[in-house]
């Protein structure tokens, strides 16, 4: 059976982008069709200025939302990255496989490092090596597919490059992963700035729909979305980024097609109204289930504990093999 791995980093409240670009597909298809692991990648949250208590809260919230979105711990493995030391262990080995130049070319590094500097902060070394840790997340499990939004494509590409290089130098150890993306809404854009991605850590929340936003807040944000000049409703990301974003969100919520939906609307107002209602309806069951789960944090903690045990058992043999392949002695073990 195909092995799938994906994750979310707890750096902010989960957004509609996270849901449409990743989580929804995990819950609706991946978990049933593959041997899947879904991870709260908390080590990644330490690569930028962070408040420890907030990271803890957001990690627990993300885990609760994973389950609220429909991940079933009976059919997939849900866990927290830092509970499985194989991730950090393999990351170091892959740092010895990657190059400095490769890291500096990563688009997300360039963007985030510039942002940190703009804010007057310093850039953590771990921000530079972040994609190596992400490669370790993926490669440790012999992952075939990584279902992600399209902003993660370059990182998955790096994981492939490192797998090839490692296998060539040290012998076949890693499986070649590939990124998969949803057909629509692989990059949901900010409602106030439809040329940038809707991200959890954006400075202003006005263009971001959070999964736990009240229906009224969702309606307000969608109805106030920035649209484009002209009046025609057409799906054209370059010429009409605002309208195209709304069409994609609506299509994703209703299993429609953005081009076909464009023909249905004669005004931006009507499109916004229907999009707002579709998002509210999509989030309603997730929010209801989240509320129930919050009443039982012990259950969520239990899921994470069992998930980490399962994940560790899956990762350990391959990470041990990578250690040995690179020339490290196994503890108390023989030389070959
Ligand atoms: P993160 O936490 O930024 O996002 C989690 C998932 O949500 C997707 N996503 C979006 N999709 C569509 N539109 C958007 N606006 C949008 N915003 C986010 C992301 O593509 C991602 O699938 N580096 C990763 C976390 C990670 C990971 C991994 C993922 C660490 N290790 C291993 C897969 C496999 C990240 O920052 O995702």
Coordinates of C-alpha atoms and ligand atoms in Angstrom, one line a residue:
X1 CA 0.0 0.0 0.0
X2 CA 1.2 3.5 -0.8
X3 CA 2.7 5.4 2.1
X4 CA 1.6 9.0 2.6
X5 CA 3.1 11.6 4.9
X6 CA 2.1 15.2 5.5
X7 CA 2.1 17.8 8.2
X8 CA 1.1 21.3 9.4
X9 CA 3.3 23.5 11.5
X10 CA 1.7 25.1 14.6
X11 CA 2.8 28.7 14.0
X12 CA -0.8 30.1 13.9
X13 CA -4.4 29.2 13.8
X14 CA -5.2 26.8 10.9
X15 CA -6.7 28.5 7.9
X16 CA -9.1 27.8 5.1
X17 CA -6.0 27.5 2.9
X18 CA -4.7 24.6 5.1
X19 CA -8.0 22.9 4.9
X20 CA -8.7 23.2 1.2
X21 CA -5.0 22.7 0.2
X22 CA -4.2 19.8 2.4
X23 CA -6.4 18.6 5.4
X24 CA -9.6 18.1 3.5
X25 CA -8.0 15.7 1.0
X26 CA -6.2 13.8 3.8
X27 CA -9.5 13.3 5.6
X28 CA -11.7 12.5 2.5
X29 CA -9.4 10.3 0.5
X30 CA -5.8 9.8 1.6
X31 CA -6.4 8.2 5.0
X32 CA -8.7 5.5 3.4
X33 CA -6.7 4.8 0.3
X34 CA -3.2 4.8 1.7
X35 CA -1.1 4.0 4.7
X36 CA -1.0 7.6 6.0
X37 CA 0.7 9.6 8.6
X38 CA -0.3 13.1 9.5
X39 CA 1.9 15.1 11.8
X40 CA 1.9 18.3 13.8
X41 CA 5.4 19.4 12.9
X42 CA 6.2 21.4 16.0
X43 CA 10.0 21.5 15.6
X44 CA 9.4 23.6 12.5
X45 CA 7.5 26.2 14.6
X46 CA 10.8 27.0 16.5
X47 CA 12.5 28.3 13.4
X48 CA 11.1 31.8 13.9
X49 CA 10.5 34.0 16.9
X50 CA 8.0 32.0 19.1
X51 CA 6.3 32.0 22.4
X52 CA 6.7 28.5 24.0
X53 CA 3.3 28.5 25.6
X54 CA 1.6 29.5 22.3
X55 CA 3.4 26.8 20.4
X56 CA 2.1 24.2 22.9
X57 CA -1.4 25.6 22.7
X58 CA -1.4 25.7 18.9
X59 CA 0.0 22.2 18.7
X60 CA -2.9 20.9 20.8
X61 CA -5.3 22.9 18.8
X62 CA -3.9 21.6 15.5
X63 CA -4.2 18.0 16.7
X64 CA -7.8 18.6 17.8
X65 CA -8.6 20.2 14.4
X66 CA -7.0 17.2 12.5
X67 CA -9.5 15.0 14.2
X68 CA -12.3 17.5 13.8
X69 CA -11.6 17.6 10.1
X70 CA -12.3 13.9 10.0
X71 CA -8.9 12.2 10.4
X72 CA -9.7 8.8 12.0
X73 CA -6.9 7.5 14.3
X74 CA -8.2 4.0 13.6
X75 CA -7.2 4.2 10.0
X76 CA -4.3 6.7 10.0
X77 CA -1.5 7.8 12.3
X78 CA -1.8 11.2 13.9
X79 CA 1.2 12.4 15.9
X80 CA 3.5 15.2 17.0
X81 CA 6.9 15.5 15.3
X82 CA 8.9 16.2 18.5
X83 CA 7.6 13.0 20.1
X84 CA 9.5 10.9 17.5
X85 CA 13.2 11.6 17.8
X86 CA 13.9 10.0 14.4
X87 CA 13.0 13.2 12.6
X88 CA 15.8 15.2 14.3
X89 CA 18.2 12.3 14.1
X90 CA 17.7 11.9 10.3
X91 CA 17.7 15.6 9.8
X92 CA 21.4 15.8 10.9
X93 CA 22.4 13.0 8.5
X94 CA 20.6 14.9 5.6
X95 CA 22.4 18.1 6.6
X96 CA 25.5 16.2 5.8
X97 CA 24.0 15.4 2.4
X98 CA 22.6 18.9 1.5
X99 CA 24.6 21.9 0.5
X100 CA 24.5 25.5 1.7
X101 CA 23.8 26.8 -1.8
X102 CA 20.8 24.5 -2.1
X103 CA 19.3 25.9 1.2
X104 CA 19.8 29.5 0.3
X105 CA 17.9 29.0 -3.0
X106 CA 14.7 28.0 -1.2
X107 CA 12.0 30.6 -2.0
X108 CA 10.3 30.3 1.5
X109 CA 13.7 30.8 3.2
X110 CA 14.3 34.0 1.1
X111 CA 10.9 35.3 1.9
X112 CA 10.9 34.5 5.6
X113 CA 14.4 35.6 6.2
X114 CA 13.6 39.0 4.5
X115 CA 10.5 39.3 6.7
X116 CA 12.5 38.5 10.0
X117 CA 15.1 41.1 9.0
X118 CA 12.4 43.7 8.2
X119 CA 11.0 43.2 11.7
X120 CA 14.4 43.8 13.1
X121 CA 14.9 40.2 14.3
X122 CA 17.7 37.9 13.5
X123 CA 17.4 34.9 11.2
X124 CA 17.7 31.6 13.0
X125 CA 20.0 29.0 11.6
X126 CA 17.2 26.5 11.7
X127 CA 15.2 28.6 9.3
X128 CA 17.9 27.9 6.7
X129 CA 18.0 24.2 7.4
X130 CA 14.2 23.9 7.8
X131 CA 13.8 22.1 4.4
X132 CA 16.2 19.4 5.5
X133 CA 14.1 18.7 8.5
X134 CA 11.1 18.5 6.2
X135 CA 13.0 16.1 4.0
X136 CA 13.7 14.0 7.0
X137 CA 10.0 14.0 8.0
X138 CA 9.2 12.6 4.6
X139 CA 12.1 10.3 4.0
X140 CA 12.1 8.6 7.4
X141 CA 8.8 6.9 6.6
X142 CA 9.6 5.6 3.1
X143 CA 6.9 8.0 1.8
X144 CA 5.6 7.7 -1.7
X145 CA 3.3 10.7 -1.8
X146 CA 3.2 14.0 0.1
X147 CA -0.3 15.7 -0.3
X148 CA 0.4 19.4 0.1
X149 CA -0.6 22.9 -1.2
X150 CA 1.5 24.0 -4.1
X151 CA 3.7 26.3 -1.9
X152 CA 5.4 23.1 -0.6
X153 CA 6.4 21.8 -4.1
X154 CA 10.0 23.1 -3.9
X155 CA 10.5 21.6 -0.5
X156 CA 9.3 18.2 -1.7
X157 CA 11.6 18.5 -4.7
X158 CA 14.5 19.0 -2.3
X159 CA 13.6 15.8 -0.4
X160 CA 13.7 14.0 -3.7
X161 CA 17.2 15.4 -4.6
X162 CA 18.5 14.4 -1.2
X163 CA 17.1 10.9 -1.5
X164 CA 18.8 10.4 -4.8
X165 CA 22.1 11.8 -3.6
X166 CA 22.0 9.8 -0.4
X167 CA 21.1 6.6 -2.2
X168 CA 23.8 7.1 -4.8
X169 CA 26.5 7.8 -2.2
X170 CA 25.6 5.3 0.5
X171 CA 23.4 2.7 -1.1
X172 CA 19.6 2.4 -1.5
X173 CA 18.0 3.6 1.7
X174 CA 15.2 6.0 0.8
X175 CA 12.1 5.8 -1.3
X176 CA 11.5 8.6 -3.8
X177 CA 8.6 10.8 -2.7
X178 CA 6.4 13.0 -4.9
X179 CA 4.2 15.9 -4.0
X180 CA 0.5 15.7 -4.9
X181 CA -1.8 18.7 -4.9
X182 CA -5.6 19.2 -5.0
X183 CA -7.1 19.9 -8.4
X184 CA -8.5 23.3 -7.3
X185 CA -7.5 25.5 -4.3
X186 CA -3.9 24.2 -4.2
X187 CA -3.0 27.9 -3.4
X188 CA -5.8 29.8 -1.7
X189 CA -5.0 33.5 -1.8
X190 CA -5.4 36.2 0.9
X191 CA -8.8 37.8 0.5
X192 CA -7.4 41.3 1.0
X193 CA -4.4 40.7 -1.2
X194 CA -5.2 38.1 -3.7
X195 CA -1.7 38.1 -5.1
X196 CA -0.3 36.6 -1.8
X197 CA -1.0 33.2 -0.3
X198 CA -3.5 33.0 2.6
X199 CA -1.0 32.2 5.3
X200 CA -1.5 31.6 9.1
X201 CA 1.1 34.1 10.1
X202 CA 0.1 37.1 7.9
X203 CA 0.2 40.4 9.9
X204 CA -3.5 41.2 9.3
X205 CA -6.2 38.6 9.7
X206 CA -8.7 40.5 7.6
X207 CA -7.9 38.5 4.5
X208 CA -7.6 35.1 6.2
X209 CA -10.4 32.8 7.1
X210 CA -9.5 30.7 10.1
X211 CA -11.1 27.3 10.5
X212 CA -12.5 28.4 13.9
X213 CA -13.9 31.7 12.8
X214 CA -17.5 32.3 13.7
X215 CA -19.9 32.2 10.8
X216 CA -20.4 36.0 11.0
X217 CA -16.7 36.6 10.8
X218 CA -16.4 34.3 7.8
X219 CA -19.2 36.2 6.0
X220 CA -17.7 39.5 6.8
X221 CA -14.2 38.5 5.5
X222 CA -15.5 37.0 2.3
X223 CA -18.0 39.8 1.6
X224 CA -15.2 42.3 2.0
X225 CA -12.8 40.4 -0.2
X226 CA -10.9 42.6 -2.6
X227 CA -12.1 42.1 -6.1
X228 CA -10.8 43.3 -9.5
X229 CA -11.6 46.1 -11.8
X230 CA -14.3 45.5 -14.4
X231 CA -17.6 43.6 -13.7
X232 CA -17.3 40.3 -15.5
X233 CA -16.9 37.2 -13.5
X234 CA -14.2 35.2 -15.2
X235 CA -11.6 32.7 -14.0
X236 CA -8.3 34.3 -14.9
X237 CA -5.7 34.3 -12.2
X238 CA -3.4 36.9 -13.9
X239 CA -6.0 39.4 -14.9
X240 CA -8.6 38.8 -12.1
X241 CA -6.8 37.4 -9.1
X242 CA -9.5 38.4 -6.6
X243 CA -12.5 36.9 -8.5
X244 CA -10.5 33.8 -9.5
X245 CA -9.6 33.2 -5.8
X246 CA -13.3 33.4 -4.9
X247 CA -14.3 31.1 -7.8
X248 CA -11.7 28.5 -6.7
X249 CA -12.8 28.6 -3.0
X250 CA -16.4 28.2 -4.1
X251 CA -15.5 25.4 -6.5
X252 CA -13.5 23.6 -3.8
X253 CA -16.3 23.9 -1.3
X254 CA -19.0 22.7 -3.7
X255 CA -16.9 20.2 -5.8
X256 CA -17.4 22.5 -8.8
X257 CA -15.2 23.8 -11.5
X258 CA -14.1 27.5 -11.5
X259 CA -14.5 28.0 -15.2
X260 CA -18.0 26.6 -15.2
X261 CA -19.0 28.5 -12.1
X262 CA -17.8 31.8 -13.6
X263 CA -20.5 31.5 -16.2
X264 CA -23.2 31.3 -13.6
X265 CA -22.5 34.7 -12.0
X266 CA -23.4 38.1 -13.3
X267 CA -22.0 40.1 -10.4
X268 CA -19.2 40.0 -7.9
X269 CA -21.7 40.6 -5.1
X270 CA -23.6 37.4 -5.9
X271 CA -20.4 35.4 -6.1
X272 CA -19.2 36.7 -2.8
X273 CA -22.5 35.9 -1.1
X274 CA -22.5 32.3 -2.3
X275 CA -18.9 31.8 -1.5
X276 CA -19.4 33.1 2.0
X277 CA -22.3 30.7 2.6
X278 CA -20.4 27.7 1.1
X279 CA -17.5 28.3 3.4
X280 CA -19.7 28.7 6.4
X281 CA -21.4 25.4 5.6
X282 CA -18.1 23.6 4.9
X283 CA -16.7 24.7 8.3
X284 CA -19.9 24.1 10.3
X285 CA -19.4 20.3 11.0
X286 CA -15.6 20.8 11.6
X287 CA -16.3 23.5 14.2
X288 CA -19.0 21.4 15.9
X289 CA -16.7 18.4 16.2
X290 CA -13.9 20.6 17.4
X291 CA -16.1 21.8 20.2
X292 CA -16.9 18.2 21.3
X293 CA -13.3 17.2 21.2
X294 CA -12.2 20.2 23.2
X295 CA -14.3 18.8 26.1
X296 CA -12.1 15.7 26.1
X297 CA -8.5 16.7 25.8
X298 CA -7.5 13.4 27.4
X299 CA -8.8 11.6 24.3
X300 CA -6.7 13.8 21.9
X301 CA -3.6 13.3 24.1
X302 CA -4.2 9.5 23.9
X303 CA -4.4 9.6 20.1
X304 CA -1.1 11.5 19.9
X305 CA 0.6 9.1 22.3
X306 CA -0.5 6.0 20.3
X307 CA 0.3 7.8 17.1
X308 CA 3.9 8.6 18.2
X309 CA 4.5 4.9 19.1
X310 CA 3.3 3.7 15.8
X311 CA 5.3 6.4 13.9
X312 CA 8.5 5.6 15.8
X313 CA 8.2 2.0 15.0
X314 CA 7.8 2.9 11.3
X315 CA 10.7 5.4 11.2
X316 CA 13.3 3.7 13.3
X317 CA 14.5 0.9 11.0
X318 CA 15.1 3.3 8.1
X319 CA 16.8 5.9 10.2
X320 CA 19.0 3.3 11.8
X321 CA 19.9 2.0 8.3
X322 CA 20.8 5.5 7.2
X323 CA 23.1 5.9 10.2
X324 CA 24.9 2.8 9.4
X325 CA 25.1 3.5 5.7
X326 CA 26.8 6.8 6.4
X327 CA 29.5 5.2 8.4
X328 CA 28.3 5.4 12.0
X329 CA 28.7 2.5 14.3
X330 CA 25.5 1.0 15.6
X331 CA 25.5 1.2 19.4
X332 CA 27.2 -1.8 20.8
X333 CA 27.0 -3.4 17.4
X334 CA 29.3 -5.0 14.9
X335 CA 31.2 -3.2 12.2
X336 CA 29.1 -4.3 9.3
Ligands
LIG1 P1 2.1 24.8 6.6 O1 1.9 24.5 8.0 O2 2.4 26.2 6.1 O3 0.8 24.4 5.8 C1 0.2 23.1 6.0 C2 -0.4 22.6 4.7 O4 -1.4 23.5 4.2 C3 -1.1 23.9 2.9 N1 -1.4 25.3 2.7 C4 -2.1 25.8 1.7 N2 -2.7 25.2 0.7 C5 -3.5 26.0 -0.2 N3 -3.6 27.4 0.0 C6 -3.0 28.0 1.0 N4 -3.1 29.3 1.2 C7 -2.2 27.2 1.9 N5 -1.5 27.5 3.1 C8 -1.0 26.4 3.5 C9 0.5 23.7 2.7 O5 0.9 23.6 1.4 C10 0.6 22.5 3.6 O6 0.3 21.3 2.8 N6 6.6 23.0 5.6 C11 5.2 22.6 5.8 C12 5.0 21.7 6.9 C13 5.8 20.4 6.8 C14 5.5 19.3 6.0 C15 6.5 18.3 6.3 C16 4.5 19.1 5.0 C17 6.9 20.1 7.5 N7 7.3 18.8 7.2 C18 6.5 17.1 5.6 C19 4.5 17.8 4.3 C20 5.5 16.9 4.6 C21 4.5 23.9 6.1 O7 5.0 24.9 6.5 O8 3.1 23.7 6.0

